[in-house]
mmCIF file of C-alpha atoms and ligand atoms in Angstrom:
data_model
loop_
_atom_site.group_PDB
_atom_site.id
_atom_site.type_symbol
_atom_site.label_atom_id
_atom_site.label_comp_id
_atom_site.label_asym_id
_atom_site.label_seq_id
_atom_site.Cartn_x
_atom_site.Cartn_y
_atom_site.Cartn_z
ATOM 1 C CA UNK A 1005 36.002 6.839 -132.722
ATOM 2 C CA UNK A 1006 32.874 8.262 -131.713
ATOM 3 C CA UNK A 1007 31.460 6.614 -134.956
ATOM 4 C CA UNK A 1008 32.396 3.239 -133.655
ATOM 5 C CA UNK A 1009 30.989 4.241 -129.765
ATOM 6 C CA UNK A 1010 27.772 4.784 -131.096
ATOM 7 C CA UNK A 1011 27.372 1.950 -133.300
ATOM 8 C CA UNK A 1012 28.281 -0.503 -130.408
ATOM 9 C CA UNK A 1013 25.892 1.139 -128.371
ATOM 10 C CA UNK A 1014 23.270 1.168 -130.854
ATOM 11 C CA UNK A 1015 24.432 -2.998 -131.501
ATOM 12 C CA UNK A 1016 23.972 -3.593 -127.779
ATOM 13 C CA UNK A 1017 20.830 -1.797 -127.720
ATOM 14 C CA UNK A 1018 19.548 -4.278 -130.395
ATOM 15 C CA UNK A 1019 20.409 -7.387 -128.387
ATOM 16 C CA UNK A 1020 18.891 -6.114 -125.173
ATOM 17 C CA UNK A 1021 15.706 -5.400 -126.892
ATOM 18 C CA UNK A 1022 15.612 -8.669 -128.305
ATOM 19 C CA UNK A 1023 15.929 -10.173 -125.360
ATOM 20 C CA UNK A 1024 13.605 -8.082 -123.403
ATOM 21 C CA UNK A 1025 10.799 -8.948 -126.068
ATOM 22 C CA UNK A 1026 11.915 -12.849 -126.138
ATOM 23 C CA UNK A 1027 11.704 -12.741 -122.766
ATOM 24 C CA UNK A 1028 8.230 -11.717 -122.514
ATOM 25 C CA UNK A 1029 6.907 -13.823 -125.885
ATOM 26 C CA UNK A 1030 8.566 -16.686 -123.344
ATOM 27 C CA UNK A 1031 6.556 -15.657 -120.423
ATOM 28 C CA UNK A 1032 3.393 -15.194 -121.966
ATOM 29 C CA UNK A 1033 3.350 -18.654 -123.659
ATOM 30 C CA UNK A 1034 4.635 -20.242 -120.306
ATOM 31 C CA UNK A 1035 1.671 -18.377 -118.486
ATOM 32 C CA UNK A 1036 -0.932 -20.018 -121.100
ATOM 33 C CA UNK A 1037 0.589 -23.083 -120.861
ATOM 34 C CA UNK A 1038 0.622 -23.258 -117.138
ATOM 35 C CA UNK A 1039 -3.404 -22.174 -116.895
ATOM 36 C CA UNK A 1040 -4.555 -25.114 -119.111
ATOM 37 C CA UNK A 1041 -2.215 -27.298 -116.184
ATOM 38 C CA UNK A 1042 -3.843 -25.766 -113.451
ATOM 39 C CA UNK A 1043 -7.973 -26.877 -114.004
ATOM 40 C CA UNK A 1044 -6.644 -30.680 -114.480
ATOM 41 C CA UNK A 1045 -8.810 -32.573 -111.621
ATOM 42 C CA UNK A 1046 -9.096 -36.493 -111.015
ATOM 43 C CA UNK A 1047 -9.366 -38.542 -114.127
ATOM 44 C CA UNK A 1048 -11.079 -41.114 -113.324
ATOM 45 C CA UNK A 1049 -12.315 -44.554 -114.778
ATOM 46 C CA UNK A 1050 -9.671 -46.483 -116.864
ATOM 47 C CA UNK A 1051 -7.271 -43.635 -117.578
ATOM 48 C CA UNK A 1052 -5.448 -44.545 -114.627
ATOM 49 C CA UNK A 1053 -5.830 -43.263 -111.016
ATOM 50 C CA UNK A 1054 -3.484 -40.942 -110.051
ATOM 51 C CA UNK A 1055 -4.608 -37.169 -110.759
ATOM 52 C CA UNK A 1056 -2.893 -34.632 -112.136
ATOM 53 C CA UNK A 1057 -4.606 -32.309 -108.914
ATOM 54 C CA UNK A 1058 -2.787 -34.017 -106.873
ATOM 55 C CA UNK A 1059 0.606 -33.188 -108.362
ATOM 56 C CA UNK A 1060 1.454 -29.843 -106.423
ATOM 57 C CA UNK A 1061 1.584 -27.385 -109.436
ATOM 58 C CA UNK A 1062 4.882 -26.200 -109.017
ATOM 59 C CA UNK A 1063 6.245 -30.037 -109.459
ATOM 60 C CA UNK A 1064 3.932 -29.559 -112.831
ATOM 61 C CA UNK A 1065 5.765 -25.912 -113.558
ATOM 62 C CA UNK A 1066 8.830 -27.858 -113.387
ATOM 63 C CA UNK A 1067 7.844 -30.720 -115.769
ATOM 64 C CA UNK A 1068 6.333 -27.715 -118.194
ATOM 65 C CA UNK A 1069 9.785 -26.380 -117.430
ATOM 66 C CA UNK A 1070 11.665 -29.520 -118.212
ATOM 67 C CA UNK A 1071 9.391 -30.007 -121.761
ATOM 68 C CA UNK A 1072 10.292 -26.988 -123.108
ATOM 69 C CA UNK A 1073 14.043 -27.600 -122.544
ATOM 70 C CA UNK A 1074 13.636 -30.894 -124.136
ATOM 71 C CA UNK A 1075 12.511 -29.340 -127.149
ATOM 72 C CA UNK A 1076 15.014 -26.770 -126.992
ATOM 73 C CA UNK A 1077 17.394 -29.797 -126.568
ATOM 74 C CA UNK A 1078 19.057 -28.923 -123.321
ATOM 75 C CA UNK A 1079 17.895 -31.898 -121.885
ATOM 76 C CA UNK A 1080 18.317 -35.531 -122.153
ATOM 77 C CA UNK A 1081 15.460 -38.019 -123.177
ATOM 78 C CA UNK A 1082 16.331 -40.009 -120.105
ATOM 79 C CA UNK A 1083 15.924 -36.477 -117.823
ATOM 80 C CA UNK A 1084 12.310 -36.431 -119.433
ATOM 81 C CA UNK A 1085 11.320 -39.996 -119.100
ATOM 82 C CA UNK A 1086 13.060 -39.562 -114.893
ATOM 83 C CA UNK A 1087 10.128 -37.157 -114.845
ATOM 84 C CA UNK A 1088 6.818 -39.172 -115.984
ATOM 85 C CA UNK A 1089 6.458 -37.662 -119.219
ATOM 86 C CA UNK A 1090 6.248 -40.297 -122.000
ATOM 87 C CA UNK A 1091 5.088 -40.784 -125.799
ATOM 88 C CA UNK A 1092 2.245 -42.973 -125.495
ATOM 89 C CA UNK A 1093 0.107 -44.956 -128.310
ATOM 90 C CA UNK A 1094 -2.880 -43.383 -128.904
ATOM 91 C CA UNK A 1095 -6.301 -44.311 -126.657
ATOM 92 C CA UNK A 1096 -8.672 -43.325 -129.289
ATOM 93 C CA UNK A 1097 -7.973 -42.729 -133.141
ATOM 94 C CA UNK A 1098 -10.211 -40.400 -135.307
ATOM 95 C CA UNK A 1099 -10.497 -42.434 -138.181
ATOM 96 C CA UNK A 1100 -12.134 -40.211 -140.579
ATOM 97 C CA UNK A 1101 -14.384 -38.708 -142.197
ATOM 98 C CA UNK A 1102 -12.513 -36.769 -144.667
ATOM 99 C CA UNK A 1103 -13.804 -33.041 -144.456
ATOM 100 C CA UNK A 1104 -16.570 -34.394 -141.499
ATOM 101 C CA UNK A 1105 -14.459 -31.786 -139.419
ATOM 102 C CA UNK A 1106 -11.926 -33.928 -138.044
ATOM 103 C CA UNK A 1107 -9.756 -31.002 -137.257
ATOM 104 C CA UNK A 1108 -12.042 -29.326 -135.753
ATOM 105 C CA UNK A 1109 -12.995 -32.327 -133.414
ATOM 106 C CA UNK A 1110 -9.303 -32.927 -132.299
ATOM 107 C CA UNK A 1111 -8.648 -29.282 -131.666
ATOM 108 C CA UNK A 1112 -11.275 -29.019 -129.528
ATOM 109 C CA UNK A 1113 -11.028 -32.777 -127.915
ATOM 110 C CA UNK A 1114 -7.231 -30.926 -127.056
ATOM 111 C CA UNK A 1115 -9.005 -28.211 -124.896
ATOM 112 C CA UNK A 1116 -9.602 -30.998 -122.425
ATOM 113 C CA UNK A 1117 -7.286 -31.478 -119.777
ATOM 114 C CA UNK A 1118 -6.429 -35.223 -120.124
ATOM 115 C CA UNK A 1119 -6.307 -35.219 -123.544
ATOM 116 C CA UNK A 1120 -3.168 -34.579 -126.048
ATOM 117 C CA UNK A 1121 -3.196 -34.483 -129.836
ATOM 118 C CA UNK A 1122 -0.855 -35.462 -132.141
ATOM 119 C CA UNK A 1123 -0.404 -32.244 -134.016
ATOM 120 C CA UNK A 1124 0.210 -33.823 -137.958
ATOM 121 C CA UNK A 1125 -1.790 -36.644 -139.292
ATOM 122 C CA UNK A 1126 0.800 -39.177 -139.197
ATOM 123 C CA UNK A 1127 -0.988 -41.581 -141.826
ATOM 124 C CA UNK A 1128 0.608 -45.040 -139.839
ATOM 125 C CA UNK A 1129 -1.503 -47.702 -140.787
ATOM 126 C CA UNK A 1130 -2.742 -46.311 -144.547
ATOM 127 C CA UNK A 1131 0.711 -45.786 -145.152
ATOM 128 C CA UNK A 1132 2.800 -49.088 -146.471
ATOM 129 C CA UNK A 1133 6.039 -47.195 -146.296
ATOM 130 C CA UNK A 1134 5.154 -45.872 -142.832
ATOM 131 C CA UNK A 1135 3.385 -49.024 -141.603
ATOM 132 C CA UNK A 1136 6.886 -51.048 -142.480
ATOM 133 C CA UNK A 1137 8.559 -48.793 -140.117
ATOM 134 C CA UNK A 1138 7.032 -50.289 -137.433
ATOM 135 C CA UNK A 1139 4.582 -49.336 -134.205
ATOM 136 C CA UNK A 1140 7.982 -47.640 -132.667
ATOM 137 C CA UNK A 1141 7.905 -45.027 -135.078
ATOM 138 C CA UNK A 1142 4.459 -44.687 -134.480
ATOM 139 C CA UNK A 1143 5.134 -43.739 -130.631
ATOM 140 C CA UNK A 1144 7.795 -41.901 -131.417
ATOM 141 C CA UNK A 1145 5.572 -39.606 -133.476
ATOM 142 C CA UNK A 1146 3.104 -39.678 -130.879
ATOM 143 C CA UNK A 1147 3.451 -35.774 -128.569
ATOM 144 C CA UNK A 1148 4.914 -35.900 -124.867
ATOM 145 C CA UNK A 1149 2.208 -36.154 -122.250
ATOM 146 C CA UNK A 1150 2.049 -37.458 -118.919
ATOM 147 C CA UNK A 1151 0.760 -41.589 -118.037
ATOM 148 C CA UNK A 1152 -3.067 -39.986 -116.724
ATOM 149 C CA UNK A 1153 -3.159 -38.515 -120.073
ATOM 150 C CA UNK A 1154 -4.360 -40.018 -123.313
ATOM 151 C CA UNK A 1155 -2.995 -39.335 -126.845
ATOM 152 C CA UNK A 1156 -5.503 -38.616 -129.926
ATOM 153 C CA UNK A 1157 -4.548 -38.869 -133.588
ATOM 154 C CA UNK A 1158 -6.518 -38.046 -136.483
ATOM 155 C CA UNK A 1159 -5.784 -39.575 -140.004
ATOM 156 C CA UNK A 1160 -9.126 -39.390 -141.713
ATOM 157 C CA UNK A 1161 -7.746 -41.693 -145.006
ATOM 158 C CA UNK A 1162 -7.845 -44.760 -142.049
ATOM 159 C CA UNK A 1163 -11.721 -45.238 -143.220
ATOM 160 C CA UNK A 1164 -11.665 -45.483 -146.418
ATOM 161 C CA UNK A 1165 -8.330 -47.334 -146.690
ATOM 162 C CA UNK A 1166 -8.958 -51.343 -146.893
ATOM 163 C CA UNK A 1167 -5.822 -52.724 -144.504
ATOM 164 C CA UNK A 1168 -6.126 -50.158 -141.689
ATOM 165 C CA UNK A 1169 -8.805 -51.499 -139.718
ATOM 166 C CA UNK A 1170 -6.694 -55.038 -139.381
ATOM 167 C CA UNK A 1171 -3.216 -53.072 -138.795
ATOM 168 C CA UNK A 1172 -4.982 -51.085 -136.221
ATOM 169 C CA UNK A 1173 -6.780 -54.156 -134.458
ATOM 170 C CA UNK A 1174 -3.052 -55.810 -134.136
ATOM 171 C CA UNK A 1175 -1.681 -52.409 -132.660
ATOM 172 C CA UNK A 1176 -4.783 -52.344 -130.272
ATOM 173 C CA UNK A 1177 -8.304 -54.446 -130.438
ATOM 174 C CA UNK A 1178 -10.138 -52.508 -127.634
ATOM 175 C CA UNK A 1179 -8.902 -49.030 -128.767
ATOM 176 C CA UNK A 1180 -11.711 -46.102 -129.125
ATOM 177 C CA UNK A 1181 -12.679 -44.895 -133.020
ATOM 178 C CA UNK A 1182 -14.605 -41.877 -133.428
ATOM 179 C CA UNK A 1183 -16.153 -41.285 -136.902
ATOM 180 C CA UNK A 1184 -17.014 -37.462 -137.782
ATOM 181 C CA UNK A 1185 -19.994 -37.651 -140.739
ATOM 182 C CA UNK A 1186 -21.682 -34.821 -142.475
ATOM 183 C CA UNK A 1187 -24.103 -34.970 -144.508
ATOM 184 C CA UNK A 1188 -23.533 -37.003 -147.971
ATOM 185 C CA UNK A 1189 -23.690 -34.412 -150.517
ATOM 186 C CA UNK A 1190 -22.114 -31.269 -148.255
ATOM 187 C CA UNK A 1191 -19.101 -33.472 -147.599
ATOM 188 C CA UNK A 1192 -18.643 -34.535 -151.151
ATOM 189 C CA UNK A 1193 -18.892 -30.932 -152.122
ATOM 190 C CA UNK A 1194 -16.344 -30.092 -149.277
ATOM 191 C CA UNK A 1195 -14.112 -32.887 -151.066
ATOM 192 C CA UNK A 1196 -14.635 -31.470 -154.263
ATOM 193 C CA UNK A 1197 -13.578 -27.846 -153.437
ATOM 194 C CA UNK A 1198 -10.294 -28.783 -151.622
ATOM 195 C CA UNK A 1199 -9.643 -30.401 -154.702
ATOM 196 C CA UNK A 1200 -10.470 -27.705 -156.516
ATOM 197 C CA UNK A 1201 -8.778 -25.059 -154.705
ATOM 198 C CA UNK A 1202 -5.295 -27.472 -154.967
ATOM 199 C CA UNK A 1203 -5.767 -27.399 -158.637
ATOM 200 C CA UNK A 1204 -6.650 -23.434 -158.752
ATOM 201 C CA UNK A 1205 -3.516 -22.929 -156.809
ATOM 202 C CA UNK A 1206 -1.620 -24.616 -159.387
ATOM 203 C CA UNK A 1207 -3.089 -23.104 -162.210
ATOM 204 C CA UNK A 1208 -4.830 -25.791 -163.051
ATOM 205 C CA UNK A 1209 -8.516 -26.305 -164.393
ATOM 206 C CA UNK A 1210 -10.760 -28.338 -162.986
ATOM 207 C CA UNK A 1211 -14.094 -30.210 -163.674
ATOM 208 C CA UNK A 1212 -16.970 -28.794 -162.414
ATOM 209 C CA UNK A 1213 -18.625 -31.142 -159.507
ATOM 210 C CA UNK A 1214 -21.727 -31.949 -161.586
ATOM 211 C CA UNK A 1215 -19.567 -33.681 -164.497
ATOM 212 C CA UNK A 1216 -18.062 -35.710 -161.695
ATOM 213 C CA UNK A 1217 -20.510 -36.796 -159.709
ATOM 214 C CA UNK A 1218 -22.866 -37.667 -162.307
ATOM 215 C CA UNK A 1219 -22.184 -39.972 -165.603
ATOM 216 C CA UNK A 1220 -22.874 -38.428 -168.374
ATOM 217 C CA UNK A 1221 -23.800 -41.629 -170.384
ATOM 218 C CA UNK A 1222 -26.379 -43.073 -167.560
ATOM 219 C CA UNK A 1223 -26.809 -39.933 -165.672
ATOM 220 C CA UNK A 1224 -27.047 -41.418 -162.408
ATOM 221 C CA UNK A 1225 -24.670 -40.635 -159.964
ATOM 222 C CA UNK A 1226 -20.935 -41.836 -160.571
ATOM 223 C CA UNK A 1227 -20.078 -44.040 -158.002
ATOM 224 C CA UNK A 1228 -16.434 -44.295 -159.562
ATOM 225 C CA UNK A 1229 -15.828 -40.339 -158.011
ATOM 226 C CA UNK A 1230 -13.890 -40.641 -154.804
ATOM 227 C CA UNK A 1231 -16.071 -37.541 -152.736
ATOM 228 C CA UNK A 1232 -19.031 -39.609 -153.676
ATOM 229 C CA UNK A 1233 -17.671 -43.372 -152.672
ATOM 230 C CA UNK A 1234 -16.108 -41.899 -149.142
ATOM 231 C CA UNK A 1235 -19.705 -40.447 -148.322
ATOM 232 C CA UNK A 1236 -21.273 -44.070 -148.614
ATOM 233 C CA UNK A 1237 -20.410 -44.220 -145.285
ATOM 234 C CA UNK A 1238 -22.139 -47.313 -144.259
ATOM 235 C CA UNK A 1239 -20.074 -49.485 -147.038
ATOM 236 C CA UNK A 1240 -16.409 -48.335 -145.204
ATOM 237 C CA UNK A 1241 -18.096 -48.732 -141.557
ATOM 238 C CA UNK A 1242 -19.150 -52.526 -142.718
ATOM 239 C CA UNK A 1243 -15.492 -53.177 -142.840
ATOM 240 C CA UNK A 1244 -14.363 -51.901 -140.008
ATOM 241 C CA UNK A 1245 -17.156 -54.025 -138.062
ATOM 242 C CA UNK A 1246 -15.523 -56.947 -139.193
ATOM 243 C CA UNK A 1247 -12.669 -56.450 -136.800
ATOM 244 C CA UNK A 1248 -14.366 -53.729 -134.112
ATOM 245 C CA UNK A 1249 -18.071 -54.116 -132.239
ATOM 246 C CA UNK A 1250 -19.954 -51.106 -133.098
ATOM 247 C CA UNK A 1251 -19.599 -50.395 -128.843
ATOM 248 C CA UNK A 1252 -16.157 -49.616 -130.404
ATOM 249 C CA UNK A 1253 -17.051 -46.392 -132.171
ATOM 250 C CA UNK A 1254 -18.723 -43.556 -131.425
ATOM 251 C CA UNK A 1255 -20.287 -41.338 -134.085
ATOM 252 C CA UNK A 1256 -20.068 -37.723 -134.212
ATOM 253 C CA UNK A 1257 -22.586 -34.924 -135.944
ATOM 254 C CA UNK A 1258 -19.852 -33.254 -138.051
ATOM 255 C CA UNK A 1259 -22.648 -30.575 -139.457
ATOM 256 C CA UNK A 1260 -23.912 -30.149 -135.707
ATOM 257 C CA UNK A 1261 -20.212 -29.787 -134.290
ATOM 258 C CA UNK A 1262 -19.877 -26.443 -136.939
ATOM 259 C CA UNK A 1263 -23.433 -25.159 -134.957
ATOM 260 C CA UNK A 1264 -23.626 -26.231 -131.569
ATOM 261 C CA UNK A 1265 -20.288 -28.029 -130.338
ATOM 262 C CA UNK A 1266 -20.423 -28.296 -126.840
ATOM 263 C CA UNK A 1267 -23.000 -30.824 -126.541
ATOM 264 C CA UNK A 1268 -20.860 -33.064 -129.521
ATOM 265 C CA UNK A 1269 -18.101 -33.319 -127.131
ATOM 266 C CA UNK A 1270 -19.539 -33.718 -124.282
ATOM 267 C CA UNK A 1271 -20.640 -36.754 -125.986
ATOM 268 C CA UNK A 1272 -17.041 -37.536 -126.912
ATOM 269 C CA UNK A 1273 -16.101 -36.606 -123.230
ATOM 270 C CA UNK A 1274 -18.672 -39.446 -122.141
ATOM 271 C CA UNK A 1275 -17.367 -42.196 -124.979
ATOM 272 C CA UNK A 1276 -13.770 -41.733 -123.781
ATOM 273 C CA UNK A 1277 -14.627 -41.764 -120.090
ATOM 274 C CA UNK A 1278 -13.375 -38.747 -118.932
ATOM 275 C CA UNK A 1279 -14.556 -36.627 -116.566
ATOM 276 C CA UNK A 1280 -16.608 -33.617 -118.234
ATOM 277 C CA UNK A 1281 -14.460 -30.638 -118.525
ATOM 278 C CA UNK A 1282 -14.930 -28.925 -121.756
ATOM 279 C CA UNK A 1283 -17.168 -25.845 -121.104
ATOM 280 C CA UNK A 1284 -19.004 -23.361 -122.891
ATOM 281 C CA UNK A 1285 -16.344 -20.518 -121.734
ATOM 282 C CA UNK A 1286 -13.500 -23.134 -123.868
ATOM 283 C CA UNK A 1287 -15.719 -22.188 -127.450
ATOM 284 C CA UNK A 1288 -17.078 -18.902 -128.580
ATOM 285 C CA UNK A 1289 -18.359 -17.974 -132.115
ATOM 286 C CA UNK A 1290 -16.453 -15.585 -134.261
ATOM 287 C CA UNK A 1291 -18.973 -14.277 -136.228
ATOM 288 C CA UNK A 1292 -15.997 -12.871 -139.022
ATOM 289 C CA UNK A 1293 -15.180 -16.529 -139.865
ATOM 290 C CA UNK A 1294 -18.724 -17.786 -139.433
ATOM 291 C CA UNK A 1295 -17.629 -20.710 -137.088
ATOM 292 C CA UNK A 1296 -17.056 -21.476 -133.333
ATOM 293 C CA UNK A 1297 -13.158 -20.857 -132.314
ATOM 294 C CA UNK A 1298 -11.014 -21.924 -129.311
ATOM 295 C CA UNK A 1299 -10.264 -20.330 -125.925
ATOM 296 C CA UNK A 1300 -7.819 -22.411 -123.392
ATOM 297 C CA UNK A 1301 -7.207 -19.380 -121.137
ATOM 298 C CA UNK A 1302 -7.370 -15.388 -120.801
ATOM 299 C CA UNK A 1303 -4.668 -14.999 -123.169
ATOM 300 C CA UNK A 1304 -5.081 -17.966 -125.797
ATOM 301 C CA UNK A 1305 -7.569 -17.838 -128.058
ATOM 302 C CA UNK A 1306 -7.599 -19.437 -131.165
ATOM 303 C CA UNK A 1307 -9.934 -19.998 -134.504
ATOM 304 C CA UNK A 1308 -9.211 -22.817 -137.223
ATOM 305 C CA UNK A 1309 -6.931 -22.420 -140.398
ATOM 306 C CA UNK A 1310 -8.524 -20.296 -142.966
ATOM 307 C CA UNK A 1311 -8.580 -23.669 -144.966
ATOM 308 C CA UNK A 1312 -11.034 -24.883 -142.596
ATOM 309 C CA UNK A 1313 -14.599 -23.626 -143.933
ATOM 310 C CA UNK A 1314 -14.286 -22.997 -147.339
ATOM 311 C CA UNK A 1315 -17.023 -21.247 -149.538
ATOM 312 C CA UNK A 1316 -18.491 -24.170 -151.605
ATOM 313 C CA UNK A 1317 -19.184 -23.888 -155.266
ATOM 314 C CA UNK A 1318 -22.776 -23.477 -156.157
ATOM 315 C CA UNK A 1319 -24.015 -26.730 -157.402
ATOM 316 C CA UNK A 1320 -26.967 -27.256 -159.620
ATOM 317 C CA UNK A 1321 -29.851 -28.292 -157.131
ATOM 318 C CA UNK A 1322 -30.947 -30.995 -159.540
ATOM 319 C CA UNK A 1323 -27.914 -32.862 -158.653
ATOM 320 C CA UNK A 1324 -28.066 -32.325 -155.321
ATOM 321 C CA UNK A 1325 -31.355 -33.917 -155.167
ATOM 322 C CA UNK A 1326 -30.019 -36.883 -157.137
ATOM 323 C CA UNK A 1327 -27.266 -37.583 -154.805
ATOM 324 C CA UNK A 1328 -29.358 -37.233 -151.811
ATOM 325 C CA UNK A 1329 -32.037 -39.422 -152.910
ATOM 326 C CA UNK A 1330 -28.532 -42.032 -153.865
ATOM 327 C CA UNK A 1331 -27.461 -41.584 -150.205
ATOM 328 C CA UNK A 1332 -30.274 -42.164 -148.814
ATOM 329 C CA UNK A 1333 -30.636 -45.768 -148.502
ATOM 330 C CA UNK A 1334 -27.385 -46.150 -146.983
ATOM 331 C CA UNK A 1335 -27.965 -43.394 -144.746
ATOM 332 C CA UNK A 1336 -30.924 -45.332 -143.406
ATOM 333 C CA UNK A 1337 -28.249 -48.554 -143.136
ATOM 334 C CA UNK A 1338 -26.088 -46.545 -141.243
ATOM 335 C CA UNK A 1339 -28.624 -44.858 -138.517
ATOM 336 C CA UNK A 1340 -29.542 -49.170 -138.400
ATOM 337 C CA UNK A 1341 -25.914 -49.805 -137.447
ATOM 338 C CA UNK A 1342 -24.203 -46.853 -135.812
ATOM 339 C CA UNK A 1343 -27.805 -46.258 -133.446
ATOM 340 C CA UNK A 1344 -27.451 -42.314 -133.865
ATOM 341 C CA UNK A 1345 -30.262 -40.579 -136.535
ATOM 342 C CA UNK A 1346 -28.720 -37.776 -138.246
ATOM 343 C CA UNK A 1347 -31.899 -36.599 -140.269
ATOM 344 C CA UNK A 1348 -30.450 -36.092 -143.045
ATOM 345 C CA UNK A 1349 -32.848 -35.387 -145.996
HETATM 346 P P1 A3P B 2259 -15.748 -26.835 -145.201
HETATM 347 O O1 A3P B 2259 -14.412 -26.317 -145.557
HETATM 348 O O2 A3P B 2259 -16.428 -27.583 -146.267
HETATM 349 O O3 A3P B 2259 -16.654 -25.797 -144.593
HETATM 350 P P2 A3P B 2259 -11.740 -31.577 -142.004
HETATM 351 O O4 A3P B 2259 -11.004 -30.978 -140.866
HETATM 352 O O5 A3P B 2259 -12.135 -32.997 -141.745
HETATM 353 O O6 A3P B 2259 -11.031 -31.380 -143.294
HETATM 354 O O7 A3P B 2259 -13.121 -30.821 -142.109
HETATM 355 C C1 A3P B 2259 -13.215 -29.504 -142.562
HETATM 356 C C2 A3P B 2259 -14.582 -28.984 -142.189
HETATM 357 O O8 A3P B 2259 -14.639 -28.739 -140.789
HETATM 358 C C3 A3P B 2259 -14.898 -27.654 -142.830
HETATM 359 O O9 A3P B 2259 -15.530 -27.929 -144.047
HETATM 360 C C4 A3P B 2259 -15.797 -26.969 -141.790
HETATM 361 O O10 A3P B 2259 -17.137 -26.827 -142.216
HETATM 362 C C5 A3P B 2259 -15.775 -27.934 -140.607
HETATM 363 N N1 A3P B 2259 -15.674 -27.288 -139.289
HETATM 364 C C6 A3P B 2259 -16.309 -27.738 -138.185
HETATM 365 N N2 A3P B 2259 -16.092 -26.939 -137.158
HETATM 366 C C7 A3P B 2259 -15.277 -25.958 -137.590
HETATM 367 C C8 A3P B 2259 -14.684 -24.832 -136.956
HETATM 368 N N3 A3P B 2259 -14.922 -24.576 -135.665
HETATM 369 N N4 A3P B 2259 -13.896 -24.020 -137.695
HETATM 370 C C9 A3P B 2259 -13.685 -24.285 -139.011
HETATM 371 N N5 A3P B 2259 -14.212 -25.345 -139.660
HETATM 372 C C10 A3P B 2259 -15.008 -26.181 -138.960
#
């Protein structure tokens, strides 16, 4: 009997514990998501003209409130919608490049106050099987945010893939692209050791990147290699400016967003029209990963997946001066078209 006391003690315990420390996981991630509410000010320009300051922040508690129940799924799409909250098309798409840093620019685009990310690439318009679903399943894959706010998606295949640039023009014709470049050869090395660490994981073996990028019958460089053909970036920008004026896009220095970020996005910040609200406190440098991480708030911090800054392969600096000295001329083509030098060697 006294067996069976103690045992339903020690079960009740348990649950009251649990739901002491669920309780305060919940508060802590209401309290962080509350402080990135609170700085929102007017957003002016074209993203509407109501501000989110001027909702009193316990009507913006309650919407928080009302979010995190809809996930939960205690309450009714219809409830959310009553309450301004809405899955909108995206404003501005990054389109690419491929390890430019495109993660990196949307996580940090997120810190601002007006803007929300879609979390997963959702690969819409370089998808057939997704495009055929239609721009309703688009939406619906698009996060909750509220009308003054505008959605971001990143899908960095959309520049290299031929149809997207038409199937996005139909969606949208005066939506805003942003285009995250590195340098030629670093980003084809980049390329080359995801690859390479998807094959390593598997077991596989792999090419080293000199036997790929180079032919071995001509030895020039192999313009058949996918990491070098997606670094050609002025051939995949060429046919996107057959649908988009180059006003359209807005270039950003991928290598510079690793070293100095804050000035990149206030750039971005400027592009998009919205008011200027990323700040130096939102980035710091964490010198163990060796690259600049996140901070919305006192208690959330956060630094990019560990798959985010790999350590290259050394590469034999012969080849690296043959593919720079290939990039080169269409580097020159693309400072010509985009406006914006990079100095690349
Ligand atoms: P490496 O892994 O070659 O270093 P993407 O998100 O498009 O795949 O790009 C990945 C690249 O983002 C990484 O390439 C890394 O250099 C770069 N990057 C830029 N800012 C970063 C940051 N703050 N944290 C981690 N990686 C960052």
């Amino acid at each position: 009997m006294l067996f069976k006391q103690q045992a339903w003690l020690r079960q009740k315990l348990l649950v009251l514990g649990s739901l002491a420390v669920g309780s305060l996981l919940y508060l802590v991630a209401r309290v962080g998501s509350l402080d990135r509410l609170q700085p929102i000010c007017p957003i002016e320009g074209r993203f509407g003209a109501r501000s989110q300051a001027e909702v009193p922040l316990r009507a913006l508690q309650f919407k928080r409130g009302l979010l995190h129940e809809f996930r939960k799924g205690n309450t009714s799409k219809e409830q959310v919608r009553l309450h301004d909250l809405v899955q909108q098309l995206p404003k501005a798409i990054i389109i690419g490049v491929r390890k430019g840093g495109t993660r990196a620019l949307l996580e940090m685009l997120n810190l601002h106050p007006a803007v929300v990310k879609a979390s997963q690439e959702i690969h819409f318009f370089d998808n057939d099987e997704n495009y055929a679903k239609g721009i309703e399943w688009y939406r619906k894959k698009m996060p909750f945010s509220y009308p003054q706010q505008i959605t971001i998606e990143k899908s960095p295949a959309y520049f290299i893939t031929e149809e997207v640039p038409e199937r996005i023009y139909k969606m949208n014709s005066s939506i805003k692209l942003l285009i995250i470049v590195r340098e030629p050869t670093t980003r084809a090395i980049s390329d080359y050791t995801q690859v390479l660490e998807g094959k390593e994981r598997k077991n596989k073996t792999y090419y080293k990147f000199e036997k790929l990028a180079i032919d071995p019958n001509t030895c020039e460089v192999n313009t058949k290699y996918k990491a070098v053909r997606t670094s050609i970036y002025t051939k995949h920008l060429e046919r996107w400016l057959k649908y988009f004026p180059i006003e359209q896009f807005h270039i950003v220095d991928g290598d510079r967003l690793i070293t100095e970020p804050l000035p990149e996005l206030q750039l971005v910040e400027k592009f998009l029209n919205l008011p200027p609200r990323i700040s130096q406190y939102n980035l710091y440098f964490n010198a163990t990963r060796g690259f600049y991480c996140l901070r919305f708030n006192i208690i959330f911090n956060k630094c990019l997946a560990g798959s985010k800054g790999r350590i290259h392969p050394e590469v034999d600096p012969s080849v690296i001066t043959k593919l720079r000295k290939f990039f080169h001329p269409f580097n020159q083509k693309f400072y010509q078209i985009t406006g914006r030098t990079l100095n690349w060697p």
